[in-house]
Amino acid sequence: MLTNSLVELDRRHLIHPVSSFRGHEARGVRVLTSGKGATVTDAQGRTLIDGFAGLWCVNAGYGHESVVEAAADQMRRLPYATGYFDLGAEAPIRLAAVLADRSPGDLNHIYFTLGGSDAVDSTIRFVRYYWHAKGQPQRDQFISVQQGYHGSTTMGAGLTALPGFHDGFGVPYDWQHKISSHYIYRNPVGRDPQAIIDASVAELRAKVEALGPERVAAFYLEPIQGSGGVLVPPKGWVKAMRDVCAEMEILFIADEVITGFGRTGPLFASEEEGIVPDLMTVAKGLTSGYVPMGAVFMRDHVYETIAEGAGAKAIGHGFTYSAHPVSAAVALEVLSLYEGGLLENGRAMGARLMAGLDTLRDHPLVGDVRGRGMLAAVELVTDKDAKTPLPAAVQPATRLFDRAWDHGLIVRSFPQGIFGYAPPLCCTPDQIDAIVARTRAVLDQTLEDPEIRAVLR
Ligand code: PLP
């Protein structure tokens, strides 16, 4: 009764992110009521393994009392302190210092946001300001990567390279450009890592030359492309792109909103790429989704250029909730959980997940298995040689999601027929094995679909 009325209230009043309004009205909401560890419970009392950690964010897992305590304690003492007017509070100051210490190289300056989209948006503003401060205001062209996702603010959505975020919104702007993705499984140059790296390097150079090297402000990438379908670049690809930017004197921005905080193994994926970005964005795992928070990390030279350029003038960028004390207190506690064993468990479970998903390669519907750490994907095809995607009639996004749900598993189901995995780092070996076993059950069931049988080769 209560659930039914919630479904109806939701249908009438709650707008869901990135959803078909009509499709959602027809399907109705599934209400989640509680979570513990790597599992969530729905309003019918069913417990499911959350193989996607909410929206690749609950990296620490659900139900950590110490996090709840940290938030409650901060709320009791001081729920809010503005960072305007030279004011501040202890938790965000300590958090900034700890993050600066843990981040690669001299990413020593942190601007806190409310999530990933506004972190990316903030970098666009900082980048523009930086070039103005350097006396090169004509540097206003931005480059990102096809299949990339950089949030959905008006400016960020134009760096994003997924059509659903452009159609009907009038973006990208004419100053937002793209180069091809590394997408190994479907790369026209083949699977050879060096050939893919060489092609991307050449394309980035050519793009900069075409725009005019004196016009290009920045290049954005995700160390692993998430929302585009969990596309893992060849080893050395990120470093090669970083090197081109350094050589061509373009700012390099690593968007670590998904890859940060243990998702791929280390605290930041940039570490294992051996690079120091000029700016870096994070969110999600920063607070493990318990409360909203994101951040922009800035290298010394970027900070100093902006500081010197502005002089005594205030730099007009700020949010009421930047450096929110409750979010910062949560982030500090979450970080201590990561460093107190969760990162280590995540690395072990990530290896188990990848090994388990690899066993699915023999399945007639599995074209590709890829990932790193606790971030993975299984790409489904109906013809392994031709790499034919599932027919649209199967409606993979909803049908496969529903099936996984019925098997007690939450995974991301991308519209092009790709399962995405990003389980909490606290998963047990049994839970990882169950994720793999339940995926196989969904695949077997899907093999029986008439639309699939008609086209399977
Ligand atoms: N950047 C990347 C790489 C992301 O994956 C996301 C979200 O998934 C964002 C930015 C936007 O973050 P948010 O949804 O917190 O605004």
Short mmCIF file of C-alpha atoms in Angstrom, two decimals, residues 7 48 52 57 74 243 392:
data_model
loop_
_atom_site.label_atom_id
_atom_site.label_comp_id
_atom_site.label_asym_id
_atom_site.label_seq_id
_atom_site.Cartn_x
_atom_site.Cartn_y
_atom_site.Cartn_z
CA VAL A 7 5.15 4.81 -6.96
CA LEU A 48 20.13 -7.51 -4.13
CA PHE A 52 27.17 -0.86 -9.59
CA CYS A 57 29.90 5.98 -6.16
CA GLN A 74 29.76 17.69 12.32
CA ASP A 243 52.88 14.07 -23.19
CA ALA A 392 17.49 -2.68 -30.78
#
